[in-house]
Coordinates of C-alpha atoms in Angstrom, one line a residue:
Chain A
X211 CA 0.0 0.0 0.0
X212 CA 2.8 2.3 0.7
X213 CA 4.0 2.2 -2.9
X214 CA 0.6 3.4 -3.9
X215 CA -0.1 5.9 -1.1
X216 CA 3.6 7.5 -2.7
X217 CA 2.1 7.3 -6.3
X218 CA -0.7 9.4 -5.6
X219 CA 1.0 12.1 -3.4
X220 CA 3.6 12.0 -6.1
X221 CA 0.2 12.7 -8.5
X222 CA -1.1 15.5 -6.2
X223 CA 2.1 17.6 -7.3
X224 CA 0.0 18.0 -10.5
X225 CA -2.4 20.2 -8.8
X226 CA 0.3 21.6 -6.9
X227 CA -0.9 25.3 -7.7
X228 CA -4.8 24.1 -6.8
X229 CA -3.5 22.9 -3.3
X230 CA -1.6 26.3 -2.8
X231 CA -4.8 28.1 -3.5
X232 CA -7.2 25.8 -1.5
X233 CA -4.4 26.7 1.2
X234 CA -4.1 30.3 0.9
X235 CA -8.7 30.2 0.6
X236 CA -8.3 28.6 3.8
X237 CA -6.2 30.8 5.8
X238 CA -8.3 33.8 4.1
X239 CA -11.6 32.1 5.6
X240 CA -9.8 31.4 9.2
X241 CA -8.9 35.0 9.2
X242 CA -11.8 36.8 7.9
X243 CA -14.8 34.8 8.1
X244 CA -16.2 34.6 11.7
X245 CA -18.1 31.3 10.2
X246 CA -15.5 28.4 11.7
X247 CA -17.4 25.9 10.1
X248 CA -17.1 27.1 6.1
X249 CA -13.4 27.8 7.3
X250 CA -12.7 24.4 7.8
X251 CA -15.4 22.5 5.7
X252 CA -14.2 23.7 2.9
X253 CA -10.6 22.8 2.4
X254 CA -11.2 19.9 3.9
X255 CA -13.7 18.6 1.5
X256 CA -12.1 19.5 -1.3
X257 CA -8.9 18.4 -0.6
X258 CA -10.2 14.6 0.5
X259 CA -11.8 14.4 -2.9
X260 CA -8.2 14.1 -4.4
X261 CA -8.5 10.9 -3.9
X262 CA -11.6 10.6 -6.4
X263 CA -9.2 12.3 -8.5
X264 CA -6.4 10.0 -8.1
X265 CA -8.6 7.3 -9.0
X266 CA -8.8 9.1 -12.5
X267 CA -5.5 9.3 -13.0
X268 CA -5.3 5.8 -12.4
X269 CA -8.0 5.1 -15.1
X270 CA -6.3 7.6 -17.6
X271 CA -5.0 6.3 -20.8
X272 CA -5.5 2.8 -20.0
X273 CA -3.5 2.7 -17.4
X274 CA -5.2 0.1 -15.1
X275 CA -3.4 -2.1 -17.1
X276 CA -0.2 -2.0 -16.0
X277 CA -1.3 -0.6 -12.4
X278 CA -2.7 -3.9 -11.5
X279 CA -0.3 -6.3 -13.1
X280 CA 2.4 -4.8 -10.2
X281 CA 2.9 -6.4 -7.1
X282 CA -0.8 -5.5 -5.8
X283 CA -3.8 -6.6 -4.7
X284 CA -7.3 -5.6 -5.6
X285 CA -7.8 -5.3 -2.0
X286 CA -5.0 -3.5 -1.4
X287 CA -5.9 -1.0 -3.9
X288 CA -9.7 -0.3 -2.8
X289 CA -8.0 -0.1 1.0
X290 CA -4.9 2.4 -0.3
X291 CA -8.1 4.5 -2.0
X292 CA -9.6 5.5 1.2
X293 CA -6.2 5.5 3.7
X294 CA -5.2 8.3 0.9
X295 CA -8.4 9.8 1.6
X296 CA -8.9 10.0 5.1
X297 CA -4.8 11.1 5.2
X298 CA -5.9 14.2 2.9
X299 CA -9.3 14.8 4.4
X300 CA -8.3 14.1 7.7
X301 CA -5.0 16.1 7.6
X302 CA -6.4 19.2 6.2
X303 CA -9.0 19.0 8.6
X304 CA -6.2 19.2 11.3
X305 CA -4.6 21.8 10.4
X306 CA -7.5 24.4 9.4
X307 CA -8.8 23.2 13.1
X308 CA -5.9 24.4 14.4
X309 CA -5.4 27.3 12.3
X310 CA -8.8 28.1 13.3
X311 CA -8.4 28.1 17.1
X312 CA -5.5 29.6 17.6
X313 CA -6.8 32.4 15.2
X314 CA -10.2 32.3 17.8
X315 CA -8.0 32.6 21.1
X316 CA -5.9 35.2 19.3
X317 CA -9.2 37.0 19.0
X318 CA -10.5 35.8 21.7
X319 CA -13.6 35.5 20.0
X320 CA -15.7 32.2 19.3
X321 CA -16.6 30.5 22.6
X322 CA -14.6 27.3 22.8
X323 CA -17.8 24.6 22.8
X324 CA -19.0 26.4 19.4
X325 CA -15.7 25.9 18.1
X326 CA -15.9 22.3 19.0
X327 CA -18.8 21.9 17.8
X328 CA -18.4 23.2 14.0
X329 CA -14.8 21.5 13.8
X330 CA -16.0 17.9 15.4
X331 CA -19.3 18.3 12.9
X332 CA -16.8 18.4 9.9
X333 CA -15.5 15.3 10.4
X334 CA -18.0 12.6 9.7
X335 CA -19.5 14.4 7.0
X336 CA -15.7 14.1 5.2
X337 CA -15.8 10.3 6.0
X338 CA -19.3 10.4 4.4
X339 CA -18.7 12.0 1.2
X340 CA -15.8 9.6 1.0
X341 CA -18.0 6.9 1.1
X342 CA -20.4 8.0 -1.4
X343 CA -17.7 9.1 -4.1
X344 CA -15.1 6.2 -4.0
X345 CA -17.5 3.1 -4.9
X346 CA -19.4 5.5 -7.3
X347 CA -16.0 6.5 -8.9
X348 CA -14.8 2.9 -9.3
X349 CA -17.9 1.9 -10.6
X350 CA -18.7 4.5 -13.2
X351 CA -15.4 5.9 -14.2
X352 CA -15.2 9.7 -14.3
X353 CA -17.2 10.7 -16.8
X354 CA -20.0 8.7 -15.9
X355 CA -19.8 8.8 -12.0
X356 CA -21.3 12.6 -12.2
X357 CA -24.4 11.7 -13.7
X358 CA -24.7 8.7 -11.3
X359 CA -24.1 11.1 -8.6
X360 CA -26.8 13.5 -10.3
X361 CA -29.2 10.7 -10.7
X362 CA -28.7 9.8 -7.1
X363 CA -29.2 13.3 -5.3
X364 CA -32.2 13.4 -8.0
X365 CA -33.4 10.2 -6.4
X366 CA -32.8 11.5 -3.1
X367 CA -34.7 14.9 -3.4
X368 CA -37.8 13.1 -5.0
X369 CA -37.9 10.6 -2.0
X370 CA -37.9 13.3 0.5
X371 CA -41.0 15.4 -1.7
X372 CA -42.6 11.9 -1.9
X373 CA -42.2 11.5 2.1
X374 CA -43.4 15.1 2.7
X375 CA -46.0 14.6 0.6
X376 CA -47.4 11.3 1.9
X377 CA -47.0 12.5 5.6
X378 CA -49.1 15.7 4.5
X379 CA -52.0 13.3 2.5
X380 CA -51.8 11.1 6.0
X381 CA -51.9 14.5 8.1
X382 CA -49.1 13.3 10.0
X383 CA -46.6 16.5 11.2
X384 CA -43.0 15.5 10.5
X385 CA -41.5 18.2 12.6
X386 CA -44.1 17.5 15.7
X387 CA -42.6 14.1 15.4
X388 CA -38.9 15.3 15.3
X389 CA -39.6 17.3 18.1
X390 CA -40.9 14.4 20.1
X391 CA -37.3 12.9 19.9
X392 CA -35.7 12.2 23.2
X393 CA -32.9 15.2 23.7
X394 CA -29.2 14.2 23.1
X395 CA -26.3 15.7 24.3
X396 CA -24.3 17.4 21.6
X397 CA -21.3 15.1 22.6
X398 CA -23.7 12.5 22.1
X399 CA -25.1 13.6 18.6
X400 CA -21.5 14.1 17.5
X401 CA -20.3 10.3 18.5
X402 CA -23.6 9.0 16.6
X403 CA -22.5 11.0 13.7
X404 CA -19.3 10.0 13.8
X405 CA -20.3 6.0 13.7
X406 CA -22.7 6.5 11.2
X407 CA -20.0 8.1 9.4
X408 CA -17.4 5.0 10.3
X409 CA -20.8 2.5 9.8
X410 CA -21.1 3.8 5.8
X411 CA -17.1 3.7 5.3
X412 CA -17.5 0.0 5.9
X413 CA -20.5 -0.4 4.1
X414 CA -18.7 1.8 0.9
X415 CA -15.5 -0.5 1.3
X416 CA -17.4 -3.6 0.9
X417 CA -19.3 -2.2 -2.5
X418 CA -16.0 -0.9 -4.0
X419 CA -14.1 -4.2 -2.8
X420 CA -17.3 -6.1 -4.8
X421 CA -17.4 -3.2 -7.8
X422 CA -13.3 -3.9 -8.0
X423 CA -12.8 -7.5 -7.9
X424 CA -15.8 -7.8 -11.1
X425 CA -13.5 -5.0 -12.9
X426 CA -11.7 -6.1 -16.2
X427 CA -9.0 -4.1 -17.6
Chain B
X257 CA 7.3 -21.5 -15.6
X258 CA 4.5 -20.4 -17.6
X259 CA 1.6 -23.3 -18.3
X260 CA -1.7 -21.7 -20.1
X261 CA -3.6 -24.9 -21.0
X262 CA -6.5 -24.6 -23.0
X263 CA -7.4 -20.7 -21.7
X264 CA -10.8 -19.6 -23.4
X265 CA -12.2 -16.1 -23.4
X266 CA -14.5 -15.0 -25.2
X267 CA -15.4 -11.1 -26.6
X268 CA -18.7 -11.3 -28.5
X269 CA -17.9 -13.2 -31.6
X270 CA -14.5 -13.5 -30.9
X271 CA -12.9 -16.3 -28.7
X272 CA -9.3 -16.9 -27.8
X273 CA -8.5 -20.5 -26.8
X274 CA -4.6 -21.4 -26.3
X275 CA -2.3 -23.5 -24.7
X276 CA 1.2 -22.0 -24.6
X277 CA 4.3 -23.2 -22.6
X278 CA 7.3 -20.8 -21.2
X279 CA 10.1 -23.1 -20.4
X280 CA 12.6 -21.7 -17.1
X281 CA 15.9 -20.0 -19.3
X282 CA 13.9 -20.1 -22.6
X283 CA 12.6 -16.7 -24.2
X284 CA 9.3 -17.3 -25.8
X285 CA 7.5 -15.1 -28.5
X286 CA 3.8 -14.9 -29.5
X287 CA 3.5 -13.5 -32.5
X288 CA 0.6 -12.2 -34.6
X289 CA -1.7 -9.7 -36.1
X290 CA -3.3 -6.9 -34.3
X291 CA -6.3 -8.1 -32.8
X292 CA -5.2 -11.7 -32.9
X293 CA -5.6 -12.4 -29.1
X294 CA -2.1 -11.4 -27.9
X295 CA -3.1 -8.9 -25.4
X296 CA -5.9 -10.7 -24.2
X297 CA -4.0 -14.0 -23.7
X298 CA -1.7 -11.6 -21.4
X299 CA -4.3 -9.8 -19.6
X300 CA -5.8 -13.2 -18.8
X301 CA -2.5 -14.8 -17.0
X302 CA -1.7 -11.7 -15.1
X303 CA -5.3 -12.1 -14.1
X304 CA -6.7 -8.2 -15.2
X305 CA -9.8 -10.5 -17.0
X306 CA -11.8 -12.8 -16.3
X307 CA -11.7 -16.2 -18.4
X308 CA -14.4 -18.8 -19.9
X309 CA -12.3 -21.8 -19.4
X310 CA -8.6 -23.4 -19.1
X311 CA -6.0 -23.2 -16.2
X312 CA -3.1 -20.3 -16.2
X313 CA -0.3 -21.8 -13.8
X314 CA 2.6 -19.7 -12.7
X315 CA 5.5 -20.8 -11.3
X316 CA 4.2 -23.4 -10.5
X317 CA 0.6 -22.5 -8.7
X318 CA -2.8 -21.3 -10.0
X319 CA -2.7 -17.9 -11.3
X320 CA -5.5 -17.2 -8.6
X321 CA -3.2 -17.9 -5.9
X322 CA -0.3 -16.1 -6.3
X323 CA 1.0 -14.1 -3.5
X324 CA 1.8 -10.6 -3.7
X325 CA 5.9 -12.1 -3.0
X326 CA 4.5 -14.2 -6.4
X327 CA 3.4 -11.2 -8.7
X328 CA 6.9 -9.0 -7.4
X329 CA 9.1 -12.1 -9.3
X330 CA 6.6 -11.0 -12.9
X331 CA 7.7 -8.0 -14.8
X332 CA 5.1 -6.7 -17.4
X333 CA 5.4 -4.4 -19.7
X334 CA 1.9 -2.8 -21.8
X335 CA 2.6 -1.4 -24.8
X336 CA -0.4 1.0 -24.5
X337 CA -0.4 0.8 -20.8
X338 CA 2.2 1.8 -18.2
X339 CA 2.9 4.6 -14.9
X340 CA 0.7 7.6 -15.0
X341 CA 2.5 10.3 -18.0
X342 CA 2.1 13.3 -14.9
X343 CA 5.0 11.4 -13.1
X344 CA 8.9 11.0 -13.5
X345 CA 11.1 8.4 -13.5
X346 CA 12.2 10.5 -9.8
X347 CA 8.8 9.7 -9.0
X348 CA 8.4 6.1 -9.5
X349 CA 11.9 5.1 -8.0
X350 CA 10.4 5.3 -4.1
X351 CA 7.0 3.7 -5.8
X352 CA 9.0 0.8 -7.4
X353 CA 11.5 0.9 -4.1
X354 CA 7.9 -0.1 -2.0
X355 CA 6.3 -2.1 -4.2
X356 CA 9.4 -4.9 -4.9
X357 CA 11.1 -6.2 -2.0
X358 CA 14.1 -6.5 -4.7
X359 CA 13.9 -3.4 -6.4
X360 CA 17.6 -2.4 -7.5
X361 CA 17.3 1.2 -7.1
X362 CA 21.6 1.4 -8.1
X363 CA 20.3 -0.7 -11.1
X364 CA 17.9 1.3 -12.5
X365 CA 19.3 4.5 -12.2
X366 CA 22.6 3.3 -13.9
X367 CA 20.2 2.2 -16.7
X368 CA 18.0 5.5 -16.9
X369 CA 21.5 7.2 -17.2
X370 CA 22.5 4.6 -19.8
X371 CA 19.5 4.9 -21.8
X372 CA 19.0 8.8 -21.0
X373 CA 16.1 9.1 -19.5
X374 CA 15.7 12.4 -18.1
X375 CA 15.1 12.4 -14.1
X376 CA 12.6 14.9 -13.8
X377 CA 10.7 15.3 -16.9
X378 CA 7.1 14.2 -17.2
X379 CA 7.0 10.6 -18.9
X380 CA 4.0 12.4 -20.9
X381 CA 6.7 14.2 -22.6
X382 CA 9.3 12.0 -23.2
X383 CA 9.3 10.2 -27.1
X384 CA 7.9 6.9 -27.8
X385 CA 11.2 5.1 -27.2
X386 CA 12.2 6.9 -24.1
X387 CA 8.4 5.5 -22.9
X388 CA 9.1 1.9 -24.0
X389 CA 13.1 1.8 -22.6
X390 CA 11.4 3.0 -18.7
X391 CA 8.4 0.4 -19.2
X392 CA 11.5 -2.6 -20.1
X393 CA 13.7 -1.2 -17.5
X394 CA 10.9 -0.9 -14.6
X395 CA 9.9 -4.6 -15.5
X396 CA 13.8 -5.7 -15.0
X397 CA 15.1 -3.6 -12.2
X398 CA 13.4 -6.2 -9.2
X399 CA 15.2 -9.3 -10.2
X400 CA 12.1 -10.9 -11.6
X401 CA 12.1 -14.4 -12.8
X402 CA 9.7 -13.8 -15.8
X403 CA 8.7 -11.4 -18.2
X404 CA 5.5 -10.8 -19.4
X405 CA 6.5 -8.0 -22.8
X406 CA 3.6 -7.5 -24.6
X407 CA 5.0 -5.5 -27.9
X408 CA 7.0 -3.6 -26.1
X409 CA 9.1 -2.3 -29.1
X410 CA 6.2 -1.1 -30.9
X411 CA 6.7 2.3 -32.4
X412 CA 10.7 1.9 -32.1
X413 CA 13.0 2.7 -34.6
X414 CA 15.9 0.3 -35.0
X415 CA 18.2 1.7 -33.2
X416 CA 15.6 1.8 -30.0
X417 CA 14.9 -1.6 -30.8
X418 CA 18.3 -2.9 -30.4
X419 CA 18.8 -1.2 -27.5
X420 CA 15.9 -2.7 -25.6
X421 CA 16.0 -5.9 -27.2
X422 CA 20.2 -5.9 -26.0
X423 CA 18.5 -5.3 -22.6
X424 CA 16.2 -8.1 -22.7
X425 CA 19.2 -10.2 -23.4
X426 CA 21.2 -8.6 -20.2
X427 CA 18.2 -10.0 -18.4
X428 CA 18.1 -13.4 -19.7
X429 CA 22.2 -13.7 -18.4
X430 CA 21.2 -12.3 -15.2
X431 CA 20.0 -16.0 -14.1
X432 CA 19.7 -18.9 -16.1
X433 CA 16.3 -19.8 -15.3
X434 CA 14.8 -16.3 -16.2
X435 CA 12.4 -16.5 -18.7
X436 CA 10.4 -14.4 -20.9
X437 CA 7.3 -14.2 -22.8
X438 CA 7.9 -11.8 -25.5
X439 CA 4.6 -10.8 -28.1
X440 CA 4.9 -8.6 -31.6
X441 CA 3.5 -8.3 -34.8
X442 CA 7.1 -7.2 -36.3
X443 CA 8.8 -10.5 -37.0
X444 CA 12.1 -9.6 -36.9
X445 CA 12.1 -8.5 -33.3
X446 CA 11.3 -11.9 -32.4
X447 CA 13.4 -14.2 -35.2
X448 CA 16.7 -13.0 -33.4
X449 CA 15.7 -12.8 -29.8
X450 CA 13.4 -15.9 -29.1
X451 CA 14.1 -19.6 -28.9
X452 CA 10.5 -21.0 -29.8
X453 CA 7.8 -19.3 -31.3
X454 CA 4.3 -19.4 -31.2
X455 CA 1.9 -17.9 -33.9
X456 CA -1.5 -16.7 -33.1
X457 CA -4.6 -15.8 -35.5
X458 CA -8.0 -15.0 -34.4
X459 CA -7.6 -16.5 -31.3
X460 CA -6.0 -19.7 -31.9
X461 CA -2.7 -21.0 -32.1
X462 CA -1.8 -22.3 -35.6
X463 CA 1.7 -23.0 -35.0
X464 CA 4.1 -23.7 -32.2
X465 CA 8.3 -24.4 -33.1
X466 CA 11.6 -23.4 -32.3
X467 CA 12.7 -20.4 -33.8
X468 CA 16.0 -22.3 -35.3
X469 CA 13.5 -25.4 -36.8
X470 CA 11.2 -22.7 -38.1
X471 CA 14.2 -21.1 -40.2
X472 CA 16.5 -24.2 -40.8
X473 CA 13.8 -26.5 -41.6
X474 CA 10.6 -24.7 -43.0
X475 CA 10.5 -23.3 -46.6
X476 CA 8.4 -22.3 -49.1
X477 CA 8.2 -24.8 -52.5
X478 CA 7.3 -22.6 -55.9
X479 CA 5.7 -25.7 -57.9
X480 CA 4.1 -25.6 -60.8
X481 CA 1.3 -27.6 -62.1
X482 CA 2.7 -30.4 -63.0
X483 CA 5.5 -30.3 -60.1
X484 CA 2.8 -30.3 -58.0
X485 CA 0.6 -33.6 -58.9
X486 CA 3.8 -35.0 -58.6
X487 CA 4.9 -33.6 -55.6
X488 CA 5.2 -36.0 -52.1
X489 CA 2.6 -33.9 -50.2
X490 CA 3.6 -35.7 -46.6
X491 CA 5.7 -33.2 -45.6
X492 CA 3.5 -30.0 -46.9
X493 CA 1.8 -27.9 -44.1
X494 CA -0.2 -25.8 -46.5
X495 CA -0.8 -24.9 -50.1
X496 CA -1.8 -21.6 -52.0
X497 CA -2.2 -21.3 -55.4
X498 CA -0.8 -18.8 -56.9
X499 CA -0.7 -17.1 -60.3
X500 CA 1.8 -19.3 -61.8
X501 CA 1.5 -22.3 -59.7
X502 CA 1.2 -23.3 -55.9
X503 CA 2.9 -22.4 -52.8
X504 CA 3.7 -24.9 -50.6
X505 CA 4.8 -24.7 -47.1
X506 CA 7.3 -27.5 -45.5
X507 CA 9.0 -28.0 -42.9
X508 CA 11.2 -30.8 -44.2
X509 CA 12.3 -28.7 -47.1
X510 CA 15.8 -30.9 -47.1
X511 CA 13.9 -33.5 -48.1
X512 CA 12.2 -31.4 -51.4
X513 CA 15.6 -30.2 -51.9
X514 CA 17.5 -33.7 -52.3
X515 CA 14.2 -35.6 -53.9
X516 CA 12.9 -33.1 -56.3
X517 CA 16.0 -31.2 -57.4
X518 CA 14.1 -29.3 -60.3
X519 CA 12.1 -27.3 -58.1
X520 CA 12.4 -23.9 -56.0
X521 CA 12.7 -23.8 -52.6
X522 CA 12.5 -20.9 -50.4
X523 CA 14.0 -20.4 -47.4
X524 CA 10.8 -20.0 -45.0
X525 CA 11.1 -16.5 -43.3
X526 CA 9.0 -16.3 -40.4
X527 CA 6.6 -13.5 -42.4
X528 CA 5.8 -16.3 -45.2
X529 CA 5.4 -18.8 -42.0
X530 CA 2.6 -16.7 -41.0
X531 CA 1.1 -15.9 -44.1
X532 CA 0.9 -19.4 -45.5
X533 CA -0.4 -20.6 -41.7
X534 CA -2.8 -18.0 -42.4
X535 CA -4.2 -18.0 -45.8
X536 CA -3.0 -21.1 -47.1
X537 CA -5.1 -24.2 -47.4
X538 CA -4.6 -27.4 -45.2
X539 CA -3.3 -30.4 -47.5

């Protein structure tokens, strides 16, 4: 896995000005924007999705090919995918957190639990989008995997207006309901998040292990 | 070292099914058209497709059961296929250095200096031969055992060509059980290099001989007519008639030679091999 974890950070030097700018966004927001949240969201996102990208480069020109004749494993490959993407995701998220808070206590501005709060929330949402992306990139290429994705948020949207709807035709009141939920603790919302989160990594790395080992190059 | 025994695969109305043999010290070439099942027949034993019949055994074991240890002893080389054109040869040293346990790092970057192969260039840029001397030299620069080349001089000029072909034969001295499994549509590449050859169209192996039989023993008879009712047709492969006459394809053509001293014999270049395999008639 190592060899391949090098490959792809070698590959990232292609969007070495990108990175530089994602950086220099990300100071910008931890300096200006009062919104801690956006400040560390969005670097962190975008930077995780590299390994998406990577995945293209892997695909370009035919080059599955010879990727997979060296000393790998499928396996290996599918598990290298999302190490390089909770290394990028995760790391960036690091380091705009930090970033962030000692910008805050140089300030002495956002209250510390807030700050928490919007840099913890960050997390599982990057492990999510992970999870949605990589099986969907493996299986559908890059071309392809957008209008999957398109189709999918399409899907999701119309289930939601088709819930709302049925609840309204039922008279049932979603938000009464919602309301009626026993109270967690934030700590407590943040740790279910953050399983669910680790709960659809595992679930993602059995479809792209199943979407990889059917693949023929 | 290489066993493929009776491997079918099958692409809509096209099916490859071959049994091929790669003997430990012994340089093997496969050698056919484009689109004659070279590739595929090399995709399927490193295992990159999946296969409708036959058993692929390397070293030994299934091809399903190689270890990782297994695939670092097999060096490939794609001839539309190889490391991603956004890095450089700087970058794929520390890949290759964690992939293979015996990566000679001293090796290949005497050889990239040898074959001057700039460092720190994009392999996107560099010409088609600079391309096809890294692909040869990544596949030989971990001590592998075999060698799985499919065309890898395609596009060369001859100079290029010698040069790889020189390092395929710096491999083969390395260790006297290395072997390799050389494909090509140029015959020439492969009538100098390899000891046994085996000819592929659509799918199938028509012929299987070693490369000093095939051009010591296999000619071409130019009979006319008459030669040819009288001809003793145990020894012909295949026939083609021709404007003046018939082709025939031997490969006792001593025999022709010492019994029928009135007629023309050719000496059988592996080219005419093919294309009397090919498009000749059985006898």
């Amino acid at each position: 896995m190592k060899g391949l974890l090098i490959k792809d950070f070698r590959l990232m030097k292609v969007q070495k000005s990108f990175f530089i700018l994602m950086f220099a966004v990300g100071i910008g927001q931890a300096l200006l924007s009062e919104d801690a949240s956006s400040a560390i969201g969005f670097p962190t996102f975008i930077v995780s999705l590299f390994a998406i990208s990577s995945i293209s480069y892997d695909e370009f020109d035919n080059g599955n090919a010879f990727l997979f004749s060296l000393p790998i494993t499928r396996s290996g490959y599918v598990a290298e995918k999302y190490c390089f993407g909770i290394i990028l995701g995760g790391g960036v998220w690091a380091l705009s957190s930090a970033v962030i808070a000692i910008v805050s206590i140089a300030r002495n501005t956002a209250p510390v639990m807030e700050l928490l709060v919007s840099t913890a929330s960050i997390l599982p949402i990057m492990l999510i989008l992970l999870a949605v992306m990589i099986p969907v990139q493996l299986k559908f290429g890059g071309e392809k995997s957008r209008v999957a994705l398109l189709v999918a948020y399409g899907c999701i949207v119309v289930l939601g207006l088709a819930v709302t709807k049925a609840a309204e035709m039922l008279d049932v009141d979603l938000f009464a309901m919602l309301d009626r939920l026993p109270v967690m603790s934030l700590g407590a919302v943040i740790g279910c998040a953050v399983l669910i989160a680790l709960l659809a990594l595992a679930v993602s790395m059995g479809i792209s292990l199943a979407v990889i080992k059917r693949k023929q190059f | 070292m290489l066993e493929i025994n009776g491997l079918v695969k099958r692409y809509g109305d096209f099916t490859l099914d071959c049994t091929m043999h790669v003997e430990k010290g012994r340089i093997t070439g496969l050698i056919g058209q484009n689109g004659a099942g070279k590739s595929t027949a090399f995709k399927a034993v490193l295992g990159l497709i999946s296969t409708d019949g036959g058993t692929i055994r390397i070293f030994g074991k299934e091809q399903g059961e190689l270890t990782v240890k297994d695939r670092q002893k097999i060096g490939v080389v794609f001839a539309d296929s190889g490391f991603s054109g956004y890095l450089t040869v700087s970058d794929i040293v520390p890949v290759l250095a964690n992939l293979y346990t015996d990566f000679d790092k001293a090796f290949f970057l005497k050889q990239a200096k040898r074959f001057e192969l700039p460092l720190r260039k994009k392999i996107k840029e560099f010409s088609t031969g600079m391309k096809a001397k890294l692909k040869v030299l990544t596949a030989t620069a971990s001590h592998a055992k075999l060698l799985l080349l499919d065309e890898p001089t395609v596009g060369l000029d001859v100079v290029a060509r010698d040069e790889l072909l020189e390092l395929l034969r710096e491999f083969m001295e390395e260790d006297e059980e290395n072997a390799i499994l050389i494909s090509s549509h140029i015959s020439s590449d492969l009538e100098s290099l390899c000891d046994d050859l085996y000819m592929i169209h659509s799918g199938k192996i028509v012929l299987h001989e070693d490369t000093d039989v095939l051009l010591s023993d296999y000619g071409l008879l130019k009979v006319d007519e008459r030669q040819y009712a009288g001809l003793d047709r145990q020894y012909l492969m295949r026939v083609r008639r021709g404007p003046y006459g018939y082709d025939c394809l031997t490969n006792q053509k001593r025999y022709y030679m010492e019994n029928y001293p009135g007629i023309a014999v050719e000496k059988g270049s592996i080219d005419e091999v093919i294309t009397m395999m090919i498009r000749g008639d059985e006898v």
